[in-house]
Coordinates of C-alpha atoms and ligand atoms in Angstrom, one line a residue:
M86 CA 156.8 69.4 144.6
I87 CA 157.4 68.2 141.1
D88 CA 155.0 67.1 138.3
L89 CA 156.3 64.8 135.6
H90 CA 153.2 64.4 133.3
V91 CA 151.5 67.4 131.9
H92 CA 149.7 68.4 128.7
S93 CA 149.4 71.8 126.9
T94 CA 147.6 73.2 123.8
A95 CA 150.4 71.5 121.8
S96 CA 148.3 68.4 122.2
D97 CA 145.1 67.9 124.2
G98 CA 145.5 70.4 127.1
S99 CA 143.6 73.7 127.2
E100 CA 146.5 75.9 128.4
S101 CA 149.4 77.2 126.4
P102 CA 152.9 75.8 127.2
A103 CA 153.8 79.2 128.7
A104 CA 150.6 79.4 130.8
V105 CA 151.2 75.8 132.1
V106 CA 154.7 76.8 133.2
R107 CA 153.4 80.0 134.9
M108 CA 150.7 78.1 136.7
A109 CA 153.2 75.4 137.8
A110 CA 155.5 78.0 139.2
A111 CA 152.7 79.7 141.1
A112 CA 151.7 76.3 142.5
G113 CA 155.2 75.8 143.9
I114 CA 156.3 73.2 141.4
S115 CA 160.1 73.2 141.0
S116 CA 160.4 70.7 138.1
L117 CA 157.8 70.1 135.4
A118 CA 157.8 67.7 132.5
L119 CA 155.8 68.7 129.4
T120 CA 154.6 65.4 127.9
D121 CA 152.3 66.3 125.0
H122 CA 150.9 63.4 123.0
D123 CA 153.1 62.6 119.9
T124 CA 154.6 66.1 119.7
Q125 CA 157.3 68.3 121.2
A126 CA 155.9 71.5 119.6
G127 CA 155.3 73.1 123.0
I128 CA 158.8 72.6 124.4
A129 CA 160.5 75.7 123.1
E130 CA 157.8 78.0 124.5
A131 CA 157.7 76.2 127.8
R132 CA 161.4 76.3 128.2
A133 CA 161.6 80.1 127.5
E134 CA 158.9 80.7 130.1
A135 CA 160.6 78.3 132.6
S136 CA 163.9 80.2 132.4
K137 CA 161.9 83.4 133.2
V138 CA 160.2 82.0 136.2
G139 CA 163.0 79.9 137.5
L140 CA 161.6 76.4 137.1
E141 CA 163.2 73.3 135.6
L142 CA 161.4 72.2 132.4
I143 CA 161.9 68.6 131.4
P144 CA 161.2 68.0 127.7
G145 CA 159.1 64.9 127.0
T146 CA 156.2 63.3 125.1
E147 CA 153.6 60.7 125.7
L148 CA 152.9 57.8 123.3
S149 CA 150.1 55.3 123.1
L150 CA 151.4 51.8 122.5
Q151 CA 150.1 48.6 120.9
W152 CA 148.3 46.7 123.7
D153 CA 145.1 44.9 123.3
Q154 CA 144.1 44.4 126.9
G155 CA 143.7 48.1 127.7
A156 CA 145.6 51.4 127.3
M157 CA 149.4 51.3 127.6
H158 CA 150.8 54.8 127.5
L159 CA 154.5 55.6 127.7
V160 CA 155.7 58.9 129.2
V161 CA 159.1 59.7 127.8
L162 CA 161.2 62.1 129.9
F163 CA 164.3 64.0 129.0
L164 CA 163.6 63.7 125.2
E165 CA 165.4 66.6 123.5
P166 CA 163.4 68.2 120.7
G167 CA 165.1 68.0 117.3
P168 CA 166.2 65.1 115.1
G169 CA 166.6 61.7 116.8
P170 CA 165.5 58.1 116.7
L171 CA 162.2 58.6 118.5
Q172 CA 161.7 62.3 117.6
D173 CA 161.8 61.4 113.9
R174 CA 158.9 59.0 114.4
L175 CA 156.5 61.5 115.9
A176 CA 155.3 63.0 112.6
A177 CA 154.1 59.6 111.4
L178 CA 152.2 59.1 114.7
R179 CA 150.4 62.4 114.2
I180 CA 149.4 61.4 110.6
G181 CA 148.0 58.3 112.2
R182 CA 145.9 60.6 114.4
T183 CA 144.6 62.6 111.5
D184 CA 143.6 59.4 109.7
R185 CA 141.9 58.0 112.9
N186 CA 140.1 61.3 113.5
S187 CA 138.6 61.2 110.0
R188 CA 137.3 57.7 110.6
I189 CA 135.8 58.8 114.0
I190 CA 134.1 61.8 112.3
A191 CA 132.6 59.5 109.6
R192 CA 131.3 57.2 112.4
L193 CA 129.8 60.0 114.4
D194 CA 128.0 61.1 111.3
E195 CA 126.4 57.6 111.0
L196 CA 125.5 57.8 114.7
G197 CA 123.6 61.0 114.2
V198 CA 126.0 63.3 116.0
P199 CA 127.9 64.9 113.2
I200 CA 130.9 67.2 113.6
T201 CA 133.2 68.7 110.9
E202 CA 136.9 68.6 110.3
E203 CA 136.9 72.4 110.5
E204 CA 135.4 72.5 113.9
L205 CA 137.8 69.9 115.1
S206 CA 141.0 71.7 113.9
K207 CA 139.7 75.0 115.3
Q208 CA 139.1 73.3 118.7
A209 CA 142.5 71.7 118.7
G210 CA 144.7 74.6 117.6
G211 CA 147.9 72.5 117.6
E212 CA 149.3 69.8 115.4
S213 CA 148.4 66.8 117.7
V214 CA 144.7 66.4 117.5
G215 CA 142.9 63.9 119.8
R216 CA 139.7 62.5 121.2
P217 CA 139.4 65.2 123.9
H218 CA 139.1 67.8 121.1
I219 CA 136.4 65.7 119.4
A220 CA 134.7 65.4 122.8
A221 CA 134.8 69.2 123.3
V222 CA 133.2 69.8 119.9
M223 CA 130.5 67.4 120.9
V224 CA 129.9 69.4 124.0
R225 CA 129.7 72.6 122.0
R226 CA 127.2 71.0 119.6
G227 CA 125.1 70.1 122.6
Y228 CA 125.2 66.3 122.0
V229 CA 126.6 65.7 125.5
E230 CA 126.9 67.7 128.7
T231 CA 130.6 67.0 129.4
I232 CA 133.8 65.7 127.9
Y233 CA 133.6 62.6 130.2
E234 CA 130.1 61.9 128.8
A235 CA 131.4 62.0 125.2
F236 CA 133.9 59.4 126.1
D237 CA 131.5 57.2 128.1
R238 CA 128.9 57.2 125.3
Y239 CA 130.9 57.5 122.1
L240 CA 134.7 57.7 122.2
A241 CA 136.1 55.3 124.8
L242 CA 137.5 51.9 123.9
G243 CA 134.5 49.6 123.3
K244 CA 132.1 52.5 122.5
P245 CA 130.6 53.0 119.0
G246 CA 132.7 55.9 118.0
Y247 CA 136.0 54.3 119.0
M248 CA 138.6 53.8 116.3
S249 CA 142.2 52.5 116.6
R250 CA 145.2 54.4 115.3
L251 CA 148.9 53.8 114.3
R252 CA 150.8 52.8 117.5
L253 CA 154.3 51.6 118.2
S254 CA 154.9 48.3 119.9
P255 CA 156.1 48.5 123.5
E256 CA 159.6 47.1 122.5
E257 CA 160.0 49.5 119.6
A258 CA 158.9 52.6 121.6
I259 CA 161.1 51.8 124.6
G260 CA 164.0 51.0 122.3
L261 CA 163.6 54.3 120.4
A262 CA 163.3 56.3 123.6
R263 CA 166.5 54.7 125.0
D264 CA 168.4 55.2 121.7
S265 CA 167.3 58.9 122.0
G266 CA 168.9 59.2 125.4
A267 CA 165.5 59.5 127.0
V268 CA 163.8 57.9 130.0
P269 CA 160.7 55.7 129.1
I270 CA 158.0 55.3 131.9
V271 CA 154.8 53.4 131.9
A272 CA 152.0 55.9 132.6
H273 CA 148.9 55.4 134.8
P274 CA 149.5 51.6 135.1
H275 CA 145.9 50.9 136.2
T276 CA 144.8 51.4 132.5
L277 CA 146.8 48.4 131.3
G278 CA 143.8 46.2 131.9
L279 CA 145.7 43.5 133.8
N280 CA 143.6 41.1 135.8
N281 CA 145.9 39.5 138.3
S282 CA 149.4 39.6 139.8
E283 CA 150.6 37.0 137.3
E284 CA 149.7 39.2 134.3
V285 CA 151.2 42.3 136.1
A286 CA 154.4 40.4 136.7
A287 CA 154.6 39.0 133.1
T288 CA 154.0 42.5 131.6
L289 CA 156.5 44.3 133.8
R290 CA 159.1 41.6 133.1
R291 CA 158.6 42.0 129.4
L292 CA 158.8 45.8 129.5
A293 CA 161.8 45.8 131.9
G294 CA 163.5 43.4 129.5
A295 CA 162.9 45.9 126.7
G296 CA 164.6 48.7 128.6
L297 CA 161.7 50.4 130.5
A298 CA 163.1 52.8 133.1
G299 CA 160.1 53.4 135.4
I300 CA 156.4 53.3 136.2
E301 CA 154.1 56.0 137.4
C302 CA 153.4 55.2 141.1
Y303 CA 152.1 58.7 141.9
Y304 CA 149.0 59.6 139.9
P305 CA 145.7 61.3 140.8
L306 CA 143.4 59.0 142.8
Y307 CA 146.0 56.4 143.7
S308 CA 145.6 55.6 147.4
P309 CA 148.7 55.3 149.6
L310 CA 148.2 51.5 149.3
E311 CA 148.1 51.5 145.5
R312 CA 151.1 53.8 145.4
E313 CA 153.1 51.4 147.7
G314 CA 151.9 48.4 145.6
Y315 CA 153.3 50.0 142.4
A316 CA 156.5 51.1 144.2
A317 CA 157.0 47.5 145.4
L318 CA 156.5 46.2 141.8
A319 CA 158.9 48.9 140.5
Q320 CA 161.6 47.7 142.9
R321 CA 161.0 44.1 142.1
F322 CA 161.5 44.7 138.4
G323 CA 164.4 47.1 138.7
L324 CA 162.2 50.1 137.7
K325 CA 162.1 53.6 139.1
P326 CA 159.0 55.2 140.6
S327 CA 157.7 58.4 138.8
G328 CA 154.6 60.4 139.0
G329 CA 152.5 63.3 137.7
S330 CA 149.1 64.8 137.5
D331 CA 148.3 64.2 133.8
F332 CA 147.1 67.8 133.8
H333 CA 144.9 68.7 130.8
G334 CA 143.4 72.0 132.0
A335 CA 139.7 72.3 131.0
Y336 CA 139.7 68.9 129.2
K337 CA 140.1 67.3 132.7
P338 CA 138.5 70.0 134.8
D339 CA 138.9 68.1 138.1
V340 CA 142.7 67.6 137.8
E341 CA 145.1 70.4 138.9
L342 CA 148.8 70.8 138.3
G343 CA 150.9 69.1 141.0
V344 CA 148.1 68.1 143.3
G345 CA 145.9 66.2 140.8
R346 CA 142.5 65.7 142.4
G347 CA 143.9 67.1 145.7
N348 CA 145.7 64.2 147.2
L349 CA 148.7 64.0 144.9
S350 CA 152.2 65.0 146.0
V351 CA 155.2 63.7 143.9
P352 CA 158.4 63.8 146.0
D353 CA 161.3 65.8 144.6
H354 CA 163.8 63.0 145.2
L355 CA 162.2 60.7 142.6
L356 CA 163.7 63.0 139.9
D357 CA 167.3 62.4 141.0
A358 CA 166.9 58.7 140.3
L359 CA 165.2 59.2 137.0
R360 CA 167.7 61.6 135.4
P361 CA 169.5 60.0 132.5
A362 CA 173.1 58.9 133.3
Ligands
LIG158 P1 143.8 60.0 121.8 O1 145.2 60.1 122.2 O2 143.4 61.0 120.8 O3 143.3 58.6 121.5 O4 143.0 60.4 123.2 C1 143.5 59.9 124.4 C2 143.3 61.0 125.4 O5 141.9 61.1 125.7 C3 143.9 60.7 126.8 O6 145.2 61.2 126.8 C4 143.1 61.5 127.7 O7 143.5 62.8 127.7 C5 141.7 61.4 127.1 N1 140.9 60.3 127.6 C6 141.0 59.0 127.4 N2 140.0 58.3 128.0 C7 139.2 59.2 128.6 C8 138.0 59.1 129.3 N3 137.4 58.0 129.6 N4 137.5 60.3 129.8 C9 138.1 61.5 129.6 N5 139.2 61.6 128.9 C10 139.8 60.5 128.4
LIG159 FE1 145.6 63.3 126.8
LIG160 FE1 148.0 58.9 129.1
LIG161 ZN1 148.8 62.1 129.7

């Protein structure tokens, strides 16, 4: 079993990079990609633990891209930490988060559900602070029962506490990933907000033309039929299938490493095709 999409306390996961690696090894995962949002701060710790427990750690990140119809996220695999074309842009994206988070806090104040910057940075712990941390503070304050409720009522796209933030265009992000020797993959394609097969085809043609390497065909809650549909689309546009749980620990309490919501199993052989040349 492999898992190519996982978050830690370096971004909006609840478990430390070392803990995620230990949990993955215990779950029988042989290769694990750490893909924290807009940061690679967890990679060194995860790698050190991976070499102890005998697991392959694939360094990565996840980016949110400019896309008006829905959420387009790019999982970037085999991105080596350190200087590089994409690596050098991550700090600006994190500053964009800080700016966005302040605007969300101001809006929550107007909505009568105030939280403070101090509570938020304490909740997050790391350098990449996001909406799940805001949601967790709202749960602590008693405004909502669950993180999901905080998104449904306040933080999701279209809800009163939603604020946009600095994002790269798909072409720019894919180009930077390729120039960094990494492997860009469209994450959880159901969130793209595409309405019909023409829109799907036009989008994948555009992204493949920009140098996209793959799409996530294996993701929690995808039925065998959906998985096969995405795999057929991947093949049609010369893209490779990928997959992962999008594990966030307590921030997504129903999603487990490797198996997702119970029905996920990403085949090992996908990784051979995804490795950079
Ligand atoms: P951000 O990157 O700070 O804008 O927050 C995006 C993150 O919030 C995603 O990576 C998920 O972890 C989480 N998220 C987005 N939408 C939802 C939702 N509807 N319910 C729960 N978590 C969500
Ligand atoms: Fe996340
Ligand atoms: Fe995502
Ligand atoms: Zn993710």
